mmCIF file of N, CA, C and O in Angstrom:
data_model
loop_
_atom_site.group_PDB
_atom_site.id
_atom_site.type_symbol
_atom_site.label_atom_id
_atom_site.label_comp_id
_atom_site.label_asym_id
_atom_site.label_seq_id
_atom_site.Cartn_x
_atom_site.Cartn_y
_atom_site.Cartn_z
ATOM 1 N N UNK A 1 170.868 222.101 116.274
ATOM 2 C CA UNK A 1 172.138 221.837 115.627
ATOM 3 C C UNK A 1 172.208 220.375 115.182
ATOM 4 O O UNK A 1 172.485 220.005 114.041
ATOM 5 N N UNK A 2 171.830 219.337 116.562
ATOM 6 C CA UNK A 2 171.764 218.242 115.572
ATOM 7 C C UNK A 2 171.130 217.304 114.035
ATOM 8 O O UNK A 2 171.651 216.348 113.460
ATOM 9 N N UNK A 3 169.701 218.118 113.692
ATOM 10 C CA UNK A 3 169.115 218.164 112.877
ATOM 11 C C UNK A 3 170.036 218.519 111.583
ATOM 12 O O UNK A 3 169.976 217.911 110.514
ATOM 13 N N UNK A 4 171.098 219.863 111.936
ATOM 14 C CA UNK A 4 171.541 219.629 110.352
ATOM 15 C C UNK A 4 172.899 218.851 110.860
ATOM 16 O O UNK A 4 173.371 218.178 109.943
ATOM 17 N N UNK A 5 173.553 218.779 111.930
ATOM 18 C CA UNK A 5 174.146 217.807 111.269
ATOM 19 C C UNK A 5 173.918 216.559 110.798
ATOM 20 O O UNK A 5 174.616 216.139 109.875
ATOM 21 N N UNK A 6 172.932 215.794 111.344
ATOM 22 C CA UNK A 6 172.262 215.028 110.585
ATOM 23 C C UNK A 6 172.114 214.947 109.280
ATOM 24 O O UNK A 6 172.644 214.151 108.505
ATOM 25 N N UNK A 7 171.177 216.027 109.007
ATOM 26 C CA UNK A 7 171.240 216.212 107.460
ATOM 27 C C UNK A 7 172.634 216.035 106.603
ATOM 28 O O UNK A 7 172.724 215.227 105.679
ATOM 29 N N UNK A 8 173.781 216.950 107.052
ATOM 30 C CA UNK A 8 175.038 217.007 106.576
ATOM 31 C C UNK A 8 175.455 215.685 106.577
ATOM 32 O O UNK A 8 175.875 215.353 105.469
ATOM 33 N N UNK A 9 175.501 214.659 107.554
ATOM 34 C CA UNK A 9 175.678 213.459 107.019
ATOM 35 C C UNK A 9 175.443 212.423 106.280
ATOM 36 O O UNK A 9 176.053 211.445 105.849
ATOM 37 N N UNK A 10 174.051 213.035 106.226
ATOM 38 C CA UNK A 10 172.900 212.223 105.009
ATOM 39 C C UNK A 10 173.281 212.626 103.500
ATOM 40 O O UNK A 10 172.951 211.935 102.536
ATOM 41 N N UNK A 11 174.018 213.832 103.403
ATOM 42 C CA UNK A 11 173.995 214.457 102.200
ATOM 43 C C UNK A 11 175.675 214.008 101.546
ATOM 44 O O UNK A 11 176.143 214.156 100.418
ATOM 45 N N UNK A 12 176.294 213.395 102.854
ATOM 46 C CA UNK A 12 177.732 212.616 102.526
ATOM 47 C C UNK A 12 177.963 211.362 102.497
ATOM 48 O O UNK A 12 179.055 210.842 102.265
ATOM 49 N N UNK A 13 176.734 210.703 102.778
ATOM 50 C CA UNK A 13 176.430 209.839 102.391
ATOM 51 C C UNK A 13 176.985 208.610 103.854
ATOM 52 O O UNK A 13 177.420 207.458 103.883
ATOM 53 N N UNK A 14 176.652 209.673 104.898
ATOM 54 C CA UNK A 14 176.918 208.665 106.358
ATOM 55 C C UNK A 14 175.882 208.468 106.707
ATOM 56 O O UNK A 14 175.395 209.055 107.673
ATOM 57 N N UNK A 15 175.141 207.407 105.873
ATOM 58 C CA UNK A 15 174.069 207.017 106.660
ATOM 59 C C UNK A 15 173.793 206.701 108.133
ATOM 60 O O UNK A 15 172.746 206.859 108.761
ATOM 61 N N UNK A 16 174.972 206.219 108.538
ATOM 62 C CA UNK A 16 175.081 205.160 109.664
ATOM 63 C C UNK A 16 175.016 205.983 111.254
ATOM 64 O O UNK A 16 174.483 205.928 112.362
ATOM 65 N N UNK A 17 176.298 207.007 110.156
ATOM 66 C CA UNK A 17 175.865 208.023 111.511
ATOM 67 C C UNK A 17 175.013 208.937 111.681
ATOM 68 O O UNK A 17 174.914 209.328 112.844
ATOM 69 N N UNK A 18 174.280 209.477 110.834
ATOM 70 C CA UNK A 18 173.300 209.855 110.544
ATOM 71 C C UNK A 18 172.242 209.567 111.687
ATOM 72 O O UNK A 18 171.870 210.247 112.644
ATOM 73 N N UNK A 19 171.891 208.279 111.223
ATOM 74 C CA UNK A 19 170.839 207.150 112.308
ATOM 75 C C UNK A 19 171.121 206.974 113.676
ATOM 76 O O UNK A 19 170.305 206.881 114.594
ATOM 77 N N UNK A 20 172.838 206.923 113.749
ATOM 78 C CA UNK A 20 172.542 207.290 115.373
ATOM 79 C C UNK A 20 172.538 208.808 115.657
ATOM 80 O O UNK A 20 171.482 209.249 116.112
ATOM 81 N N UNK A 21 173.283 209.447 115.513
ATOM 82 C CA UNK A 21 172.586 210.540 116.012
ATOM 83 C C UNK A 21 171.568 211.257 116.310
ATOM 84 O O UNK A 21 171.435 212.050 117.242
ATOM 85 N N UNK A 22 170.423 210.789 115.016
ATOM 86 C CA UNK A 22 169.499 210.730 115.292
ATOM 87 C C UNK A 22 168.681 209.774 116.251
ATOM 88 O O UNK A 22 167.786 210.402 116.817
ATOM 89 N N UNK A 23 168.732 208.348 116.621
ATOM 90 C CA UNK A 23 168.307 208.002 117.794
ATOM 91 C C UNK A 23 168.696 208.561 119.076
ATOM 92 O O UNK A 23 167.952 208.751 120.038
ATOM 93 N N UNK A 24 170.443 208.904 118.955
ATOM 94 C CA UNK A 24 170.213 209.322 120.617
ATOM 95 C C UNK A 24 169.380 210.966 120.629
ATOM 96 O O UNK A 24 168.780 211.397 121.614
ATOM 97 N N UNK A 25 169.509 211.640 119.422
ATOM 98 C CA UNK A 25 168.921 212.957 119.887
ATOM 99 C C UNK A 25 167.270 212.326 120.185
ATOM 100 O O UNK A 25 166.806 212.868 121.188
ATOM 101 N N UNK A 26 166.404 211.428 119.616
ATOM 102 C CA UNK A 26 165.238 211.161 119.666
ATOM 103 C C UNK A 26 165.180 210.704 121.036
ATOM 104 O O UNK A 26 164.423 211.225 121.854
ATOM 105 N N UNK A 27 165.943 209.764 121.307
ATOM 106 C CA UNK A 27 165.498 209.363 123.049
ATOM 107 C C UNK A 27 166.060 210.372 124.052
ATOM 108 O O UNK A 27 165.523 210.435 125.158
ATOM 109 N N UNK A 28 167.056 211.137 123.772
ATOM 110 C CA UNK A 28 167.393 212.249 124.605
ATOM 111 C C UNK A 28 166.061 212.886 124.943
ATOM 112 O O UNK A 28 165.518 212.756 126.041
ATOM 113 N N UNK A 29 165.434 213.774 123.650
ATOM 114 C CA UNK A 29 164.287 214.198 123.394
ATOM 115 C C UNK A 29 163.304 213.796 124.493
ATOM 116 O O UNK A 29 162.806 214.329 125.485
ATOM 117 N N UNK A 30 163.240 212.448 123.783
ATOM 118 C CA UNK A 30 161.662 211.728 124.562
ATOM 119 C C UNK A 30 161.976 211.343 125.844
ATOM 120 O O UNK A 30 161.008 211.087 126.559
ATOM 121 N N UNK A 31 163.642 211.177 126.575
ATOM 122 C CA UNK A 31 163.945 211.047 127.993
ATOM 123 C C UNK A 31 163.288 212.068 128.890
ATOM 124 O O UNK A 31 162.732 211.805 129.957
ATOM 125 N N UNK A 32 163.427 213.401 128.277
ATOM 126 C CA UNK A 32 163.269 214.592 128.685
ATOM 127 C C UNK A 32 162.048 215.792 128.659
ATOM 128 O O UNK A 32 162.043 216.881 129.234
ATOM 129 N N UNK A 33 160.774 215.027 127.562
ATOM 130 C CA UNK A 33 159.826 215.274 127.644
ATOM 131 C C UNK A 33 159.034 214.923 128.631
ATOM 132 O O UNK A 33 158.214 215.710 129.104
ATOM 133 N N UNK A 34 159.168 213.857 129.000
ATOM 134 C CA UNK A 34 158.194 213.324 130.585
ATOM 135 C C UNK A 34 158.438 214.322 131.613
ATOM 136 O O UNK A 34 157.384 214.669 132.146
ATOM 137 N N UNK A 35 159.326 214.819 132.007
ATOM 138 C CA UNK A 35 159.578 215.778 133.192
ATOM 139 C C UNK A 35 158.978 216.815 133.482
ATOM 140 O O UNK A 35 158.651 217.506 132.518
ATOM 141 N N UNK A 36 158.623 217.297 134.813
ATOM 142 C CA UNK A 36 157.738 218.246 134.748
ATOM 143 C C UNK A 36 158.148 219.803 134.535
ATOM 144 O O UNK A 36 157.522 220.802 134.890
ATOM 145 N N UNK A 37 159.612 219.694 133.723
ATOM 146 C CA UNK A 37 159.461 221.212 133.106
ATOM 147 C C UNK A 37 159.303 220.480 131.027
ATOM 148 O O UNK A 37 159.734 221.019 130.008
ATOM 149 N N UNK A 38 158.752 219.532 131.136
ATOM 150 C CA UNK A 38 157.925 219.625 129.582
ATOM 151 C C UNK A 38 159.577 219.196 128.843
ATOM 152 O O UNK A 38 160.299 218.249 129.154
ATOM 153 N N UNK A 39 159.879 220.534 127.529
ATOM 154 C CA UNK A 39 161.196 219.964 127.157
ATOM 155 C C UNK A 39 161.904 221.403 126.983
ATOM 156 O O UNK A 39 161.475 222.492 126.599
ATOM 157 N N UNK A 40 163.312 220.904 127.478
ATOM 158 C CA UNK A 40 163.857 221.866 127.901
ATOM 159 C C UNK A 40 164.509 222.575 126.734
ATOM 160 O O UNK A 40 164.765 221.855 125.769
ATOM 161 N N UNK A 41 164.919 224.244 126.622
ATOM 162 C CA UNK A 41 165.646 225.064 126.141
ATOM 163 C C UNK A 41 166.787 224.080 125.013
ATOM 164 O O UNK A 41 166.944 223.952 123.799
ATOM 165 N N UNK A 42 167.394 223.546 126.264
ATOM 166 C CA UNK A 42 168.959 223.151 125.261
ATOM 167 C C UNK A 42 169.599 221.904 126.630
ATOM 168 O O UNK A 42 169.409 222.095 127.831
ATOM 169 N N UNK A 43 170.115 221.065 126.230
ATOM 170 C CA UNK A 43 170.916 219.912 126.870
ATOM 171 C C UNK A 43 172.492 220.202 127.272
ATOM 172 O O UNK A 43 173.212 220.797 126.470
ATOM 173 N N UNK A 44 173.054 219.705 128.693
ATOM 174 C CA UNK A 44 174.217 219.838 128.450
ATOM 175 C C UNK A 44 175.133 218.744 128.140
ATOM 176 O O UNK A 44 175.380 217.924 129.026
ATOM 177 N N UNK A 45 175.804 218.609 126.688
ATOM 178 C CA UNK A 45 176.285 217.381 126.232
ATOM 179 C C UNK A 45 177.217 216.617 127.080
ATOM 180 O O UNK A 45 177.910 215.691 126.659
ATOM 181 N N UNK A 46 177.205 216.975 128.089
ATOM 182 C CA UNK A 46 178.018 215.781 128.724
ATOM 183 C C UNK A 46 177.077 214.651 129.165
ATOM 184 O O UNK A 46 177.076 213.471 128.811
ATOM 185 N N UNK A 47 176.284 215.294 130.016
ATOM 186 C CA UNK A 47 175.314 214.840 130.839
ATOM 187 C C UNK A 47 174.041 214.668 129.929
ATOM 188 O O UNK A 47 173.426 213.667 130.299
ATOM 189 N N UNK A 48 173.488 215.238 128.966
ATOM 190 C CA UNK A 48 172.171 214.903 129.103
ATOM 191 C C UNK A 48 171.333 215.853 129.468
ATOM 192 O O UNK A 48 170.452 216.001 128.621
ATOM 193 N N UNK A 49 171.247 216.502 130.299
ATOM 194 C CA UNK A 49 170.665 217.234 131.331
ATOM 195 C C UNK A 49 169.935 218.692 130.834
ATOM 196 O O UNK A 49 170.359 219.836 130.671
ATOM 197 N N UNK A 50 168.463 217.959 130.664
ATOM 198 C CA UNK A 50 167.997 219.370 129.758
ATOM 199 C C UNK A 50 168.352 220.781 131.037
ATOM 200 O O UNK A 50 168.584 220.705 132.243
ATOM 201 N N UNK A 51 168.274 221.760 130.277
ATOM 202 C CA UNK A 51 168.391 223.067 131.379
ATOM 203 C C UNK A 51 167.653 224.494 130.337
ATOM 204 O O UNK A 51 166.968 224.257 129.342
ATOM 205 N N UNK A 52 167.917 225.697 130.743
ATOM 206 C CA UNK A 52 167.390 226.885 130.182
ATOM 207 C C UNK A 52 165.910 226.792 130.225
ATOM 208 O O UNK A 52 165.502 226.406 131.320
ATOM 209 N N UNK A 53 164.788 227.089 129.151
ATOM 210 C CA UNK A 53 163.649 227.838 129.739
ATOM 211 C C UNK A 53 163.032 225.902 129.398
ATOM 212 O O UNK A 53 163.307 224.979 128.631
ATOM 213 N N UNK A 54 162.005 226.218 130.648
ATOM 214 C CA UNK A 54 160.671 224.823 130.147
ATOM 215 C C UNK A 54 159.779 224.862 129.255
ATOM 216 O O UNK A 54 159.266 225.924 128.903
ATOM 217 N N UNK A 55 159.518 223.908 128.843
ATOM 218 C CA UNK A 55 158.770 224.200 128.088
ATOM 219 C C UNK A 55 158.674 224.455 126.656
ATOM 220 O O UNK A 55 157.617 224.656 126.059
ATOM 221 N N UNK A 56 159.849 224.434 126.135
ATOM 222 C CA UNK A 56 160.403 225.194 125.188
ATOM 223 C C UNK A 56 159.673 224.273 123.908
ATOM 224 O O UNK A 56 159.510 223.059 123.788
ATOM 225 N N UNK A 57 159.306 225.475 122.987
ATOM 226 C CA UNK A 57 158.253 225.154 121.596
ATOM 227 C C UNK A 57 159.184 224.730 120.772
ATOM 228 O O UNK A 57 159.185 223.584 120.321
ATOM 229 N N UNK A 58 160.140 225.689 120.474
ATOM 230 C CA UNK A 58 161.585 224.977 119.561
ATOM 231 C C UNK A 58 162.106 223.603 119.439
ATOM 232 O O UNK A 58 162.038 222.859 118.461
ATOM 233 N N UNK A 59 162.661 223.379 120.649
ATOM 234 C CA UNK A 59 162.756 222.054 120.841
ATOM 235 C C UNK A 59 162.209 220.925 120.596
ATOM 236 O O UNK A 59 162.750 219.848 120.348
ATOM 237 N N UNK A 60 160.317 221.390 120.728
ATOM 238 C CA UNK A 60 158.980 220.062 120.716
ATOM 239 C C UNK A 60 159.361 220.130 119.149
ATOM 240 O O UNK A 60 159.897 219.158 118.616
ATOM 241 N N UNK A 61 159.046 221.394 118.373
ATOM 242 C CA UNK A 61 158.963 221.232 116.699
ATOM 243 C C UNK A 61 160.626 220.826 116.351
ATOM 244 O O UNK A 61 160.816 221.757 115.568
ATOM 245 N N UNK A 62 161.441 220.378 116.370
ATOM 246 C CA UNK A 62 162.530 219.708 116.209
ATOM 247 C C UNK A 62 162.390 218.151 116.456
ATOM 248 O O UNK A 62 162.558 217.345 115.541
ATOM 249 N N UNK A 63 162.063 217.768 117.781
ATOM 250 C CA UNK A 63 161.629 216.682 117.963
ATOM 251 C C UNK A 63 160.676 216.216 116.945
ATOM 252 O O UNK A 63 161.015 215.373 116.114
ATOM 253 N N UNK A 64 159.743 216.620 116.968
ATOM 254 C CA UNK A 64 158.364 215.967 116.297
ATOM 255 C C UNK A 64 159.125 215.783 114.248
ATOM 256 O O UNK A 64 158.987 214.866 113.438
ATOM 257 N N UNK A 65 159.775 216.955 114.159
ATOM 258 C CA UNK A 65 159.879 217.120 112.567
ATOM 259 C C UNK A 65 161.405 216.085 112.730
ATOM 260 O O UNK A 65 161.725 215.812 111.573
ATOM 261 N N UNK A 66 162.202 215.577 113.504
ATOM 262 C CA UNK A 66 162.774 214.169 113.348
ATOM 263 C C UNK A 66 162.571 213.317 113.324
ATOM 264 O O UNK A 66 163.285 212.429 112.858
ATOM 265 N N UNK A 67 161.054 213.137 114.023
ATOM 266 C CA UNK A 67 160.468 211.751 114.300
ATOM 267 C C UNK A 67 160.276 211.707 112.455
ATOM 268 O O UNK A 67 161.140 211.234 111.717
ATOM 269 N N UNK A 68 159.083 212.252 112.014
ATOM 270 C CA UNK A 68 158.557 212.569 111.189
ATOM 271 C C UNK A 68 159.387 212.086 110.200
ATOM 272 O O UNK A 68 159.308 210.998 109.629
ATOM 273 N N UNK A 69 160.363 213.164 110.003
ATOM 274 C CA UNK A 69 161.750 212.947 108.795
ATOM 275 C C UNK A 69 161.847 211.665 108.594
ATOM 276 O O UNK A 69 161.589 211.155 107.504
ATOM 277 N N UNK A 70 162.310 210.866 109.844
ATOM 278 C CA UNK A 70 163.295 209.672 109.804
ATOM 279 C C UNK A 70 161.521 208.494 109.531
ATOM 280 O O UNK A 70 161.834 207.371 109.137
ATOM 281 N N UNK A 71 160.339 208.635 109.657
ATOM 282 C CA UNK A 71 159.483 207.994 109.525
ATOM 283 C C UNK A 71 159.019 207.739 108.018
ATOM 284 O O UNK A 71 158.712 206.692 107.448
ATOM 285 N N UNK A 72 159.079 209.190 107.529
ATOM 286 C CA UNK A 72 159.022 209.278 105.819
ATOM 287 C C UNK A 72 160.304 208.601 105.510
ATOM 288 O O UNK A 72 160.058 207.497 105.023
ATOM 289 N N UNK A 73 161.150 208.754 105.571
ATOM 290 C CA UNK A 73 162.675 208.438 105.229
ATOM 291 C C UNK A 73 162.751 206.344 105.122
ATOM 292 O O UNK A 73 163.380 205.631 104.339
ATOM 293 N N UNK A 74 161.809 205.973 106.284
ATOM 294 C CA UNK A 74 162.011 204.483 106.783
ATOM 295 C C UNK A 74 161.078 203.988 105.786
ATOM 296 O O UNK A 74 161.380 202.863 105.386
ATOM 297 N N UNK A 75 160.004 204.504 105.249
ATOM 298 C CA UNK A 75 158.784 204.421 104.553
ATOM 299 C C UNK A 75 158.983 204.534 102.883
ATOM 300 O O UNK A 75 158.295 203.827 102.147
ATOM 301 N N UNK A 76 160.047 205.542 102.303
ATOM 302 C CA UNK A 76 160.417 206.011 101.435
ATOM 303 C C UNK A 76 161.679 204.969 100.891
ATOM 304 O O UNK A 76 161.713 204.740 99.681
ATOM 305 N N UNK A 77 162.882 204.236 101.928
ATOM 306 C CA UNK A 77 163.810 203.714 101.745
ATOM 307 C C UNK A 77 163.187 202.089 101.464
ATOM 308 O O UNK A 77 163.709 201.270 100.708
ATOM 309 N N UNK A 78 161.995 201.885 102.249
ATOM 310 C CA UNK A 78 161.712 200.053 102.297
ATOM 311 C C UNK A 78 160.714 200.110 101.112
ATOM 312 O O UNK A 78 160.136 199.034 100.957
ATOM 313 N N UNK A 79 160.314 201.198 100.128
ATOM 314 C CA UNK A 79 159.652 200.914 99.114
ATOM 315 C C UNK A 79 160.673 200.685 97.400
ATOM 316 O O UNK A 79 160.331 200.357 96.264
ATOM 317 N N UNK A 80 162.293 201.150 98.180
ATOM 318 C CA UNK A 80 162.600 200.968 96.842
ATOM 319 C C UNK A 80 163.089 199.127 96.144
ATOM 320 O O UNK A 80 163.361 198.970 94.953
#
């Protein structure tokens, strides 16, 4: 979910929030990959607190395709 809202803010032209949301979902992410259930199902937004299945493939390809996004995006914006 946060991915499009992300997007949705990018496309309204909130950059700003955009960028954070996307950092905290990225360090949420990468908080929660070290642990030894890998990365979890889904987070509970209060806390943080990954929960549901380990391991979860969904989650890694979300992560990785934000890193990614926002890397083309940083690469794409400092060439204009």
């Amino acid at each position: 979910v946060n991915l499009d809202v992300m997007r949705g803010l990018e496309d309204i032209g909130r950059h700003d929030l955009a960028a954070h949301l996307l950092y905290k979902t990225i360090t949420l992410f990468g908080n929660n990959s070290g642990d030894a259930n890998g990365f979890d199902e889904y987070f509970i937004a209060d806390t943080g607190e990954g929960v549901g299945t380990a391991n979860d493939g969904w989650t890694a390809a979300i992560y990785a395709t934000m890193i990614i996004e926002d890397i083309v995006n940083t690469l794409t914006d400092s060439s204009k």
